[in-house]
Amino acid sequence: MPRVFSGIQPTGEPHIGNYFGAMRNYVNLGEEYGKNSLYCVVDLHAITNPAAFDPQRLAQRTFEMAVANFAVGLDPQKVTFFVQSHVPEHQELSWIFTTLTPVGELERMTQYKDKSAQLESVPAGLLMYPALMAADILLYKADTVPVGEDQTQHIELTREIARKFNHAFGETFPEPRAVYNRDALRIPGVDGNGKMGKSKGETSTIGILEPLDSIWQKLRVAPTDPARVRRTDPGDPEKCLIGDYHKLFSDLDTIELVYAGCRTAGIGCIDCKKKLMEGVTAHLTPIQARAEDFKADPDFVRDAIAQGAREARALAQPIMEEVREKVGFLKL
Ligand code: AMP
Ligand code: TRP
């Protein structure tokens, strides 16, 4: 039976990049693999980047990240959903993995390079981030990891760490593979500045729980195909982030209509954005309503997360036993 693992950081509001890139796959794989699919709010990862870490709000964001995942359709009764810091074995395995991972490899990670370049003083934990991520996955011997394309390098390193451990201590871990949503590998930010990302701030993101009028304010001023200077200039929807978003939110008829309208200058960008907003509204309204229901019942959410941690630990503990023995720690 394959085992699925993925993690999401509670560093900010979940956005449509997270949703289409990763969370929708959590739901689909959850339907298929049930309790053998594990989803984790990775608060230990969130504290590695001082630029994105806000101790006053971490607990609240962790809670809201759980709510958002339940609201998009992840059922905590069917899958294993928990918070990373509630399962201390993640840190224990992570330490062992740091001893197998060359510093040079960690320094080559593009996400590390991007984040550390913005900091005056780089915490060692930011460098170790991928070893903790490898521990998240391998602690459950998971082999399937739904993520966005930006995580490819980290998954590749996880495979290397698994190989190294197996070589040093005997066959233990599988070599996990990433699974992507082919239609949402790298969703662009609404400000036109590259990938949509939580760490890039609110101007870049469209939150799945963001009020619809606030989303519209962002879409209204979002850049479109720069070749379309005047209303009468034809545009290329393939070079427009609104065109990209239509592929996520609109039905095929609407996509055909706005794509043709753009190429012939038959419709203006604001009309096209209004059409997009219809799709956004249809998509997000039920999700936001469910989120309100969960927020109104915090005990349900807390109980679900507590139960998830018990389930995750029950899977992790025998694997950690095996690891301790193979590494050669004294057993009493
Ligand atoms: P993070 O917000 O970094 O914790 O990311 C959570 C998940 O969403 C990861 O699997 C990311 O790869 C994915 N993800 C984040 N941003 C995007 C994006 N702009 N497009 C597609 N997937 C994304
Ligand atoms: N690094 C991932 C991100 O930023 C989050 C993450 C932590 C993760 N541990 C994981 C993803 C394990 C998949 C599997 O998106």
mmCIF file of C-alpha atoms and ligand atoms in Angstrom:
data_model
loop_
_atom_site.group_PDB
_atom_site.id
_atom_site.type_symbol
_atom_site.label_atom_id
_atom_site.label_comp_id
_atom_site.label_asym_id
_atom_site.label_seq_id
_atom_site.Cartn_x
_atom_site.Cartn_y
_atom_site.Cartn_z
ATOM 1 C CA MET A 1 0.000 0.000 0.000
ATOM 2 C CA PRO A 2 1.551 3.332 -1.006
ATOM 3 C CA ARG A 3 1.800 5.938 1.706
ATOM 4 C CA VAL A 4 1.319 9.643 1.045
ATOM 5 C CA PHE A 5 2.857 12.526 3.011
ATOM 6 C CA SER A 6 2.790 16.266 2.523
ATOM 7 C CA GLY A 7 3.404 19.361 4.596
ATOM 8 C CA ILE A 8 2.281 22.954 4.446
ATOM 9 C CA GLN A 9 3.783 25.866 6.380
ATOM 10 C CA PRO A 10 1.609 28.035 8.648
ATOM 11 C CA THR A 11 3.474 31.157 7.588
ATOM 12 C CA GLY A 12 0.476 32.993 6.137
ATOM 13 C CA GLU A 13 -2.914 32.692 4.519
ATOM 14 C CA PRO A 14 -3.206 29.702 2.198
ATOM 15 C CA HIS A 15 -3.490 30.957 -1.385
ATOM 16 C CA ILE A 16 -4.681 29.620 -4.715
ATOM 17 C CA GLY A 17 -1.119 28.486 -5.524
ATOM 18 C CA ASN A 18 -1.229 26.216 -2.474
ATOM 19 C CA TYR A 19 -4.757 25.164 -3.325
ATOM 20 C CA PHE A 20 -4.354 24.212 -6.983
ATOM 21 C CA GLY A 21 -0.680 23.253 -6.662
ATOM 22 C CA ALA A 22 -0.973 21.029 -3.614
ATOM 23 C CA MET A 23 -4.122 21.005 -1.456
ATOM 24 C CA ARG A 24 -6.405 19.658 -4.175
ATOM 25 C CA ASN A 25 -4.063 16.725 -4.600
ATOM 26 C CA TYR A 26 -4.175 16.140 -0.843
ATOM 27 C CA VAL A 27 -7.942 15.761 -1.130
ATOM 28 C CA ASN A 28 -7.771 13.444 -4.166
ATOM 29 C CA LEU A 29 -5.053 11.235 -2.702
ATOM 30 C CA GLY A 30 -6.865 11.296 0.644
ATOM 31 C CA GLU A 31 -9.940 9.784 -1.022
ATOM 32 C CA GLU A 32 -7.765 7.033 -2.438
ATOM 33 C CA TYR A 33 -5.412 6.232 0.451
ATOM 34 C CA GLY A 34 -7.407 7.180 3.548
ATOM 35 C CA LYS A 35 -5.429 6.951 6.782
ATOM 36 C CA ASN A 36 -2.357 6.064 4.718
ATOM 37 C CA SER A 37 -2.280 9.655 3.545
ATOM 38 C CA LEU A 38 -0.738 12.029 6.067
ATOM 39 C CA TYR A 39 -0.954 15.817 5.977
ATOM 40 C CA CYS A 40 0.962 17.982 8.349
ATOM 41 C CA VAL A 41 1.021 21.656 9.244
ATOM 42 C CA VAL A 42 4.785 22.139 9.478
ATOM 43 C CA ASP A 43 5.236 24.692 12.250
ATOM 44 C CA LEU A 44 8.830 23.589 12.878
ATOM 45 C CA HIS A 45 9.626 24.623 9.318
ATOM 46 C CA ALA A 46 7.792 27.913 9.760
ATOM 47 C CA ILE A 47 10.144 29.038 12.534
ATOM 48 C CA THR A 48 13.272 28.611 10.370
ATOM 49 C CA ASN A 49 12.760 31.851 8.450
ATOM 50 C CA PRO A 50 12.793 34.964 10.641
ATOM 51 C CA ALA A 51 11.423 36.995 7.716
ATOM 52 C CA ALA A 52 8.173 34.982 7.670
ATOM 53 C CA PHE A 53 7.944 33.852 11.292
ATOM 54 C CA ASP A 54 5.634 35.705 13.642
ATOM 55 C CA PRO A 55 5.550 34.100 17.137
ATOM 56 C CA GLN A 56 2.461 36.084 18.144
ATOM 57 C CA ARG A 57 0.480 34.571 15.314
ATOM 58 C CA LEU A 58 1.993 31.135 14.801
ATOM 59 C CA ALA A 59 -0.586 29.213 16.851
ATOM 60 C CA GLN A 60 -3.478 31.042 15.216
ATOM 61 C CA ARG A 61 -2.082 30.460 11.738
ATOM 62 C CA THR A 62 -1.519 26.799 12.502
ATOM 63 C CA PHE A 63 -5.168 26.520 13.518
ATOM 64 C CA GLU A 64 -6.318 28.429 10.426
ATOM 65 C CA MET A 65 -4.230 26.254 8.147
ATOM 66 C CA ALA A 66 -6.062 23.231 9.540
ATOM 67 C CA VAL A 67 -9.408 24.990 8.990
ATOM 68 C CA ALA A 68 -8.473 25.849 5.391
ATOM 69 C CA ASN A 69 -7.542 22.259 4.620
ATOM 70 C CA PHE A 70 -10.753 20.905 6.129
ATOM 71 C CA ALA A 71 -12.716 23.556 4.224
ATOM 72 C CA VAL A 72 -11.324 22.494 0.831
ATOM 73 C CA GLY A 73 -12.518 18.968 1.537
ATOM 74 C CA LEU A 74 -9.821 17.155 3.481
ATOM 75 C CA ASP A 75 -11.715 15.030 6.000
ATOM 76 C CA PRO A 76 -9.704 14.554 9.219
ATOM 77 C CA GLN A 77 -11.773 11.475 9.985
ATOM 78 C CA LYS A 78 -10.664 9.827 6.733
ATOM 79 C CA VAL A 79 -7.022 10.974 6.443
ATOM 80 C CA THR A 80 -4.283 11.543 9.044
ATOM 81 C CA PHE A 81 -4.057 15.273 9.672
ATOM 82 C CA PHE A 82 -1.802 16.722 12.357
ATOM 83 C CA VAL A 83 0.661 19.399 13.449
ATOM 84 C CA GLN A 84 4.384 18.688 13.138
ATOM 85 C CA SER A 85 5.435 19.914 16.615
ATOM 86 C CA HIS A 86 2.921 17.510 18.202
ATOM 87 C CA VAL A 87 4.951 14.542 16.955
ATOM 88 C CA PRO A 88 8.465 14.979 18.412
ATOM 89 C CA GLU A 89 9.846 12.039 16.406
ATOM 90 C CA HIS A 90 10.144 14.427 13.427
ATOM 91 C CA GLN A 91 12.910 16.266 15.236
ATOM 92 C CA GLU A 92 14.630 13.117 16.373
ATOM 93 C CA LEU A 93 14.879 11.678 12.864
ATOM 94 C CA SER A 94 15.797 15.065 11.477
ATOM 95 C CA TRP A 95 18.863 15.211 13.719
ATOM 96 C CA ILE A 96 20.068 11.840 12.455
ATOM 97 C CA PHE A 97 19.584 13.034 8.872
ATOM 98 C CA THR A 98 21.618 16.199 9.449
ATOM 99 C CA THR A 99 24.562 13.937 10.225
ATOM 100 C CA LEU A 100 24.208 12.265 6.810
ATOM 101 C CA THR A 101 23.737 15.419 4.735
ATOM 102 C CA PRO A 102 26.734 17.386 3.401
ATOM 103 C CA VAL A 103 26.559 21.112 4.134
ATOM 104 C CA GLY A 104 27.466 21.741 0.473
ATOM 105 C CA GLU A 105 24.276 20.003 -0.686
ATOM 106 C CA LEU A 106 22.164 22.105 1.664
ATOM 107 C CA GLU A 107 23.829 25.296 0.488
ATOM 108 C CA ARG A 108 22.934 24.427 -3.102
ATOM 109 C CA MET A 109 19.159 24.380 -2.459
ATOM 110 C CA THR A 110 17.619 27.266 -4.416
ATOM 111 C CA GLN A 111 14.972 27.933 -1.764
ATOM 112 C CA TYR A 112 17.737 28.288 0.837
ATOM 113 C CA LYS A 113 19.682 30.608 -1.428
ATOM 114 C CA ASP A 114 16.624 32.808 -2.032
ATOM 115 C CA LYS A 115 15.607 33.007 1.619
ATOM 116 C CA SER A 116 19.097 33.437 3.079
ATOM 117 C CA ALA A 117 19.901 36.216 0.593
ATOM 118 C CA GLN A 118 17.198 38.317 2.254
ATOM 119 C CA LEU A 119 18.619 37.888 5.758
ATOM 120 C CA GLU A 120 21.471 39.600 7.512
ATOM 121 C CA SER A 121 22.036 36.659 9.816
ATOM 122 C CA VAL A 122 21.133 33.176 8.600
ATOM 123 C CA PRO A 123 19.871 30.732 11.255
ATOM 124 C CA ALA A 124 21.394 27.239 11.064
ATOM 125 C CA GLY A 125 17.836 25.863 11.066
ATOM 126 C CA LEU A 126 17.146 27.467 7.693
ATOM 127 C CA LEU A 127 20.065 25.529 6.244
ATOM 128 C CA MET A 128 18.839 22.283 7.900
ATOM 129 C CA TYR A 129 15.274 22.779 6.619
ATOM 130 C CA PRO A 130 15.534 20.081 3.906
ATOM 131 C CA ALA A 131 16.805 17.491 6.421
ATOM 132 C CA LEU A 132 13.702 18.129 8.535
ATOM 133 C CA MET A 133 11.555 17.805 5.439
ATOM 134 C CA ALA A 134 13.200 14.473 4.593
ATOM 135 C CA ALA A 135 12.471 13.352 8.156
ATOM 136 C CA ASP A 136 8.799 14.345 7.800
ATOM 137 C CA ILE A 137 8.404 12.073 4.813
ATOM 138 C CA LEU A 138 10.614 9.147 5.787
ATOM 139 C CA LEU A 139 9.391 8.962 9.401
ATOM 140 C CA TYR A 140 6.327 7.274 7.883
ATOM 141 C CA LYS A 141 8.219 5.539 5.069
ATOM 142 C CA ALA A 142 6.023 7.543 2.732
ATOM 143 C CA ASP A 143 6.712 7.064 -0.969
ATOM 144 C CA THR A 144 4.328 9.598 -2.547
ATOM 145 C CA VAL A 145 4.589 13.339 -1.937
ATOM 146 C CA PRO A 146 2.051 15.766 -3.459
ATOM 147 C CA VAL A 147 3.712 19.194 -3.772
ATOM 148 C CA GLY A 148 4.157 22.141 -6.093
ATOM 149 C CA GLU A 149 7.048 22.118 -8.540
ATOM 150 C CA ASP A 150 9.141 24.386 -6.295
ATOM 151 C CA GLN A 151 9.734 21.418 -3.975
ATOM 152 C CA THR A 152 11.386 19.176 -6.595
ATOM 153 C CA GLN A 153 14.915 19.831 -5.359
ATOM 154 C CA HIS A 154 13.960 19.069 -1.754
ATOM 155 C CA ILE A 155 12.350 15.763 -2.742
ATOM 156 C CA GLU A 156 15.437 14.849 -4.746
ATOM 157 C CA LEU A 157 17.563 15.482 -1.636
ATOM 158 C CA THR A 158 15.143 13.346 0.412
ATOM 159 C CA ARG A 159 15.783 10.488 -2.000
ATOM 160 C CA GLU A 160 19.510 10.959 -1.562
ATOM 161 C CA ILE A 161 19.212 10.952 2.223
ATOM 162 C CA ALA A 162 17.146 7.743 2.040
ATOM 163 C CA ARG A 163 19.818 6.137 -0.151
ATOM 164 C CA LYS A 164 22.590 7.257 2.205
ATOM 165 C CA PHE A 165 20.816 5.919 5.270
ATOM 166 C CA ASN A 166 20.069 2.612 3.559
ATOM 167 C CA HIS A 167 23.674 2.309 2.451
ATOM 168 C CA ALA A 168 25.077 3.095 5.889
ATOM 169 C CA PHE A 169 22.632 1.160 8.079
ATOM 170 C CA GLY A 170 20.832 -1.326 5.839
ATOM 171 C CA GLU A 171 17.686 -1.135 3.696
ATOM 172 C CA THR A 172 15.126 0.917 5.661
ATOM 173 C CA PHE A 173 13.523 3.719 3.673
ATOM 174 C CA PRO A 174 11.803 3.941 0.278
ATOM 175 C CA GLU A 175 12.887 6.637 -2.193
ATOM 176 C CA PRO A 176 9.833 8.875 -2.339
ATOM 177 C CA ARG A 177 8.620 10.569 -5.490
ATOM 178 C CA ALA A 178 6.871 13.898 -5.908
ATOM 179 C CA VAL A 179 3.459 14.078 -7.574
ATOM 180 C CA TYR A 180 2.346 17.340 -9.135
ATOM 181 C CA ASN A 181 -0.847 18.822 -10.404
ATOM 182 C CA ARG A 182 0.168 19.147 -14.064
ATOM 183 C CA ASP A 183 -2.176 22.096 -14.585
ATOM 184 C CA ALA A 184 -0.849 24.112 -11.660
ATOM 185 C CA LEU A 185 2.882 23.576 -11.415
ATOM 186 C CA ARG A 186 3.771 27.154 -10.625
ATOM 187 C CA ILE A 187 0.925 29.604 -10.258
ATOM 188 C CA PRO A 188 2.014 33.207 -10.874
ATOM 189 C CA GLY A 189 1.454 35.967 -8.316
ATOM 190 C CA VAL A 190 -1.357 38.441 -8.977
ATOM 191 C CA ASP A 191 1.120 41.347 -8.872
ATOM 192 C CA GLY A 192 2.978 39.928 -11.892
ATOM 193 C CA ASN A 193 6.208 39.427 -9.912
ATOM 194 C CA GLY A 194 6.859 35.713 -10.499
ATOM 195 C CA LYS A 195 5.487 32.802 -8.477
ATOM 196 C CA MET A 196 2.641 33.363 -6.034
ATOM 197 C CA GLY A 197 4.121 32.901 -2.544
ATOM 198 C CA LYS A 198 3.119 33.496 1.062
ATOM 199 C CA SER A 199 6.504 34.988 1.851
ATOM 200 C CA LYS A 200 6.062 37.570 -0.915
ATOM 201 C CA GLY A 201 3.200 39.156 0.966
ATOM 202 C CA GLU A 202 -0.415 39.992 0.330
ATOM 203 C CA THR A 203 0.196 41.799 -2.959
ATOM 204 C CA SER A 204 1.284 38.523 -4.542
ATOM 205 C CA THR A 205 -1.411 36.212 -3.217
ATOM 206 C CA ILE A 206 -5.071 35.464 -3.692
ATOM 207 C CA GLY A 207 -6.105 33.830 -0.434
ATOM 208 C CA ILE A 208 -8.628 31.025 -0.627
ATOM 209 C CA LEU A 209 -10.302 32.503 2.465
ATOM 210 C CA GLU A 210 -9.839 36.116 1.371
ATOM 211 C CA PRO A 211 -13.006 38.264 1.122
ATOM 212 C CA LEU A 212 -14.222 38.316 -2.472
ATOM 213 C CA ASP A 213 -14.204 42.108 -2.721
ATOM 214 C CA SER A 214 -10.572 42.182 -1.661
ATOM 215 C CA ILE A 215 -9.773 39.562 -4.339
ATOM 216 C CA TRP A 216 -11.563 41.693 -6.927
ATOM 217 C CA GLN A 217 -9.510 44.765 -5.948
ATOM 218 C CA LYS A 218 -6.346 42.782 -6.706
ATOM 219 C CA LEU A 219 -7.626 41.312 -9.986
ATOM 220 C CA ARG A 220 -8.902 44.685 -11.171
ATOM 221 C CA VAL A 221 -5.398 46.200 -11.139
ATOM 222 C CA ALA A 222 -3.490 43.023 -12.047
ATOM 223 C CA PRO A 223 -1.155 43.374 -15.048
ATOM 224 C CA THR A 224 -2.282 41.734 -18.328
ATOM 225 C CA ASP A 225 -0.509 41.081 -21.634
ATOM 226 C CA PRO A 226 1.766 44.167 -21.922
ATOM 227 C CA ALA A 227 1.236 44.172 -25.724
ATOM 228 C CA ARG A 228 -2.388 45.152 -25.104
ATOM 229 C CA VAL A 229 -1.881 48.854 -24.493
ATOM 230 C CA ARG A 230 -5.226 50.114 -25.865
ATOM 231 C CA ARG A 231 -8.629 48.475 -25.705
ATOM 232 C CA THR A 232 -8.464 47.978 -29.495
ATOM 233 C CA ASP A 233 -5.095 46.156 -29.438
ATOM 234 C CA PRO A 234 -5.433 42.358 -29.675
ATOM 235 C CA GLY A 235 -3.741 40.399 -26.878
ATOM 236 C CA ASP A 236 -2.292 36.960 -26.223
ATOM 237 C CA PRO A 237 -4.063 35.192 -23.317
ATOM 238 C CA GLU A 238 -1.152 32.747 -23.080
ATOM 239 C CA LYS A 239 1.039 35.670 -21.990
ATOM 240 C CA CYS A 240 -1.412 36.951 -19.404
ATOM 241 C CA LEU A 241 -1.798 35.867 -15.809
ATOM 242 C CA ILE A 242 -5.541 36.441 -16.034
ATOM 243 C CA GLY A 243 -5.444 33.959 -18.928
ATOM 244 C CA ASP A 244 -3.584 31.522 -16.642
ATOM 245 C CA TYR A 245 -6.131 31.966 -13.853
ATOM 246 C CA HIS A 246 -9.043 31.325 -16.244
ATOM 247 C CA LYS A 247 -7.602 27.850 -16.815
ATOM 248 C CA LEU A 248 -7.947 27.203 -13.081
ATOM 249 C CA PHE A 249 -11.349 28.753 -12.389
ATOM 250 C CA SER A 250 -13.414 28.891 -15.582
ATOM 251 C CA ASP A 251 -15.259 26.245 -17.579
ATOM 252 C CA LEU A 252 -14.119 25.406 -21.115
ATOM 253 C CA ASP A 253 -16.813 27.529 -22.802
ATOM 254 C CA THR A 254 -15.800 30.613 -20.841
ATOM 255 C CA ILE A 255 -12.119 29.998 -21.539
ATOM 256 C CA GLU A 256 -12.814 29.717 -25.274
ATOM 257 C CA LEU A 257 -14.913 32.855 -25.203
ATOM 258 C CA VAL A 258 -12.413 35.069 -23.372
ATOM 259 C CA TYR A 259 -9.377 33.680 -25.191
ATOM 260 C CA ALA A 260 -10.983 34.411 -28.579
ATOM 261 C CA GLY A 261 -12.217 37.791 -27.339
ATOM 262 C CA CYS A 262 -8.706 38.728 -26.211
ATOM 263 C CA ARG A 263 -7.026 37.651 -29.479
ATOM 264 C CA THR A 264 -9.502 39.673 -31.581
ATOM 265 C CA ALA A 265 -9.799 42.611 -29.167
ATOM 266 C CA GLY A 266 -13.471 41.661 -28.981
ATOM 267 C CA ILE A 267 -13.511 42.071 -25.195
ATOM 268 C CA GLY A 268 -11.519 44.329 -22.906
ATOM 269 C CA CYS A 269 -9.373 43.226 -20.000
ATOM 270 C CA ILE A 270 -11.892 44.389 -17.405
ATOM 271 C CA ASP A 271 -14.660 42.278 -19.006
ATOM 272 C CA CYS A 272 -12.303 39.332 -19.047
ATOM 273 C CA LYS A 273 -11.468 39.894 -15.369
ATOM 274 C CA LYS A 274 -15.174 40.072 -14.515
ATOM 275 C CA LYS A 275 -15.684 36.697 -16.183
ATOM 276 C CA LEU A 276 -12.787 35.343 -14.147
ATOM 277 C CA MET A 277 -14.310 36.750 -10.972
ATOM 278 C CA GLU A 278 -17.487 34.751 -11.656
ATOM 279 C CA GLY A 279 -15.452 31.556 -11.649
ATOM 280 C CA VAL A 280 -13.504 32.617 -8.549
ATOM 281 C CA THR A 281 -16.755 33.359 -6.738
ATOM 282 C CA ALA A 282 -18.339 30.037 -7.704
ATOM 283 C CA HIS A 283 -15.216 28.192 -6.586
ATOM 284 C CA LEU A 284 -14.410 29.945 -3.333
ATOM 285 C CA THR A 285 -17.867 30.705 -1.928
ATOM 286 C CA PRO A 286 -18.605 27.151 -0.708
ATOM 287 C CA ILE A 287 -15.034 26.773 0.626
ATOM 288 C CA GLN A 288 -15.333 30.016 2.582
ATOM 289 C CA ALA A 289 -18.719 28.994 3.963
ATOM 290 C CA ARG A 290 -17.290 25.690 5.211
ATOM 291 C CA ALA A 291 -14.340 27.533 6.758
ATOM 292 C CA GLU A 292 -16.761 29.718 8.720
ATOM 293 C CA ASP A 293 -18.500 26.591 10.009
ATOM 294 C CA PHE A 294 -15.209 25.097 11.214
ATOM 295 C CA LYS A 295 -14.121 28.375 12.804
ATOM 296 C CA ALA A 296 -17.415 28.414 14.695
ATOM 297 C CA ASP A 297 -16.584 24.978 16.113
ATOM 298 C CA PRO A 298 -12.970 25.254 17.348
ATOM 299 C CA ASP A 299 -13.348 22.211 19.605
ATOM 300 C CA PHE A 300 -14.012 20.001 16.605
ATOM 301 C CA VAL A 301 -10.872 21.338 14.912
ATOM 302 C CA ARG A 302 -8.722 20.887 18.036
ATOM 303 C CA ASP A 303 -10.002 17.360 18.684
ATOM 304 C CA ALA A 304 -9.371 16.410 15.067
ATOM 305 C CA ILE A 305 -5.775 17.674 15.231
ATOM 306 C CA ALA A 306 -5.149 15.933 18.566
ATOM 307 C CA GLN A 307 -6.487 12.658 17.196
ATOM 308 C CA GLY A 308 -4.326 13.117 14.074
ATOM 309 C CA ALA A 309 -1.191 13.454 16.215
ATOM 310 C CA ARG A 310 -2.049 10.210 18.060
ATOM 311 C CA GLU A 311 -2.508 8.395 14.754
ATOM 312 C CA ALA A 312 0.708 9.800 13.304
ATOM 313 C CA ARG A 313 2.723 8.857 16.400
ATOM 314 C CA ALA A 314 1.399 5.324 16.331
ATOM 315 C CA LEU A 315 2.832 5.000 12.816
ATOM 316 C CA ALA A 316 6.079 6.833 13.592
ATOM 317 C CA GLN A 317 7.088 5.109 16.830
ATOM 318 C CA PRO A 318 7.862 1.615 15.495
ATOM 319 C CA ILE A 319 9.784 3.127 12.578
ATOM 320 C CA MET A 320 11.804 5.267 15.005
ATOM 321 C CA GLU A 321 12.507 2.151 17.095
ATOM 322 C CA GLU A 322 13.904 0.472 14.003
ATOM 323 C CA VAL A 323 16.025 3.536 13.185
ATOM 324 C CA ARG A 324 17.488 3.813 16.705
ATOM 325 C CA GLU A 325 18.465 0.182 16.638
ATOM 326 C CA LYS A 326 20.054 0.412 13.182
ATOM 327 C CA VAL A 327 22.002 3.549 14.095
ATOM 328 C CA GLY A 328 23.285 1.711 17.158
ATOM 329 C CA PHE A 329 21.879 3.673 20.087
ATOM 330 C CA LEU A 330 22.040 1.792 23.374
ATOM 331 C CA LYS A 331 18.798 0.040 24.095
ATOM 332 C CA LEU A 332 17.797 -0.568 27.698
HETATM 333 P P1 AMP B 1 4.200 26.557 1.274
HETATM 334 O O1 AMP B 1 3.274 27.714 1.199
HETATM 335 O O2 AMP B 1 5.583 26.924 0.856
HETATM 336 O O3 AMP B 1 4.134 25.804 2.558
HETATM 337 O O4 AMP B 1 3.693 25.554 0.158
HETATM 338 C C1 AMP B 1 2.685 24.584 0.351
HETATM 339 C C2 AMP B 1 2.496 23.791 -0.926
HETATM 340 O O5 AMP B 1 1.984 24.626 -1.975
HETATM 341 C C3 AMP B 1 3.797 23.194 -1.468
HETATM 342 O O6 AMP B 1 3.535 21.906 -1.974
HETATM 343 C C4 AMP B 1 4.188 24.140 -2.554
HETATM 344 O O7 AMP B 1 4.976 23.513 -3.537
HETATM 345 C C5 AMP B 1 2.822 24.553 -3.119
HETATM 346 N N1 AMP B 1 2.883 25.893 -3.744
HETATM 347 C C6 AMP B 1 3.227 27.056 -3.123
HETATM 348 N N2 AMP B 1 3.165 28.094 -3.981
HETATM 349 C C7 AMP B 1 2.768 27.580 -5.189
HETATM 350 C C8 AMP B 1 2.503 28.156 -6.485
HETATM 351 N N3 AMP B 1 2.631 29.469 -6.701
HETATM 352 N N4 AMP B 1 2.110 27.332 -7.492
HETATM 353 C C9 AMP B 1 1.966 25.998 -7.261
HETATM 354 N N5 AMP B 1 2.184 25.400 -6.081
HETATM 355 C C10 AMP B 1 2.589 26.164 -5.031
HETATM 356 N N1 TRP B 2 8.942 22.628 2.230
HETATM 357 C C1 TRP B 2 7.531 22.535 1.927
HETATM 358 C C2 TRP B 2 7.051 23.886 1.373
HETATM 359 O O1 TRP B 2 7.599 24.916 1.645
HETATM 360 C C3 TRP B 2 6.710 22.165 3.135
HETATM 361 C C4 TRP B 2 7.053 20.803 3.660
HETATM 362 C C5 TRP B 2 7.671 20.509 4.841
HETATM 363 C C6 TRP B 2 6.788 19.562 3.015
HETATM 364 N N2 TRP B 2 7.793 19.160 4.979
HETATM 365 C C7 TRP B 2 7.266 18.559 3.888
HETATM 366 C C8 TRP B 2 6.199 19.216 1.802
HETATM 367 C C9 TRP B 2 7.195 17.180 3.557
HETATM 368 C C10 TRP B 2 6.113 17.865 1.484
HETATM 369 C C11 TRP B 2 6.611 16.871 2.340
HETATM 370 O O2 TRP B 2 6.102 23.894 0.673
#
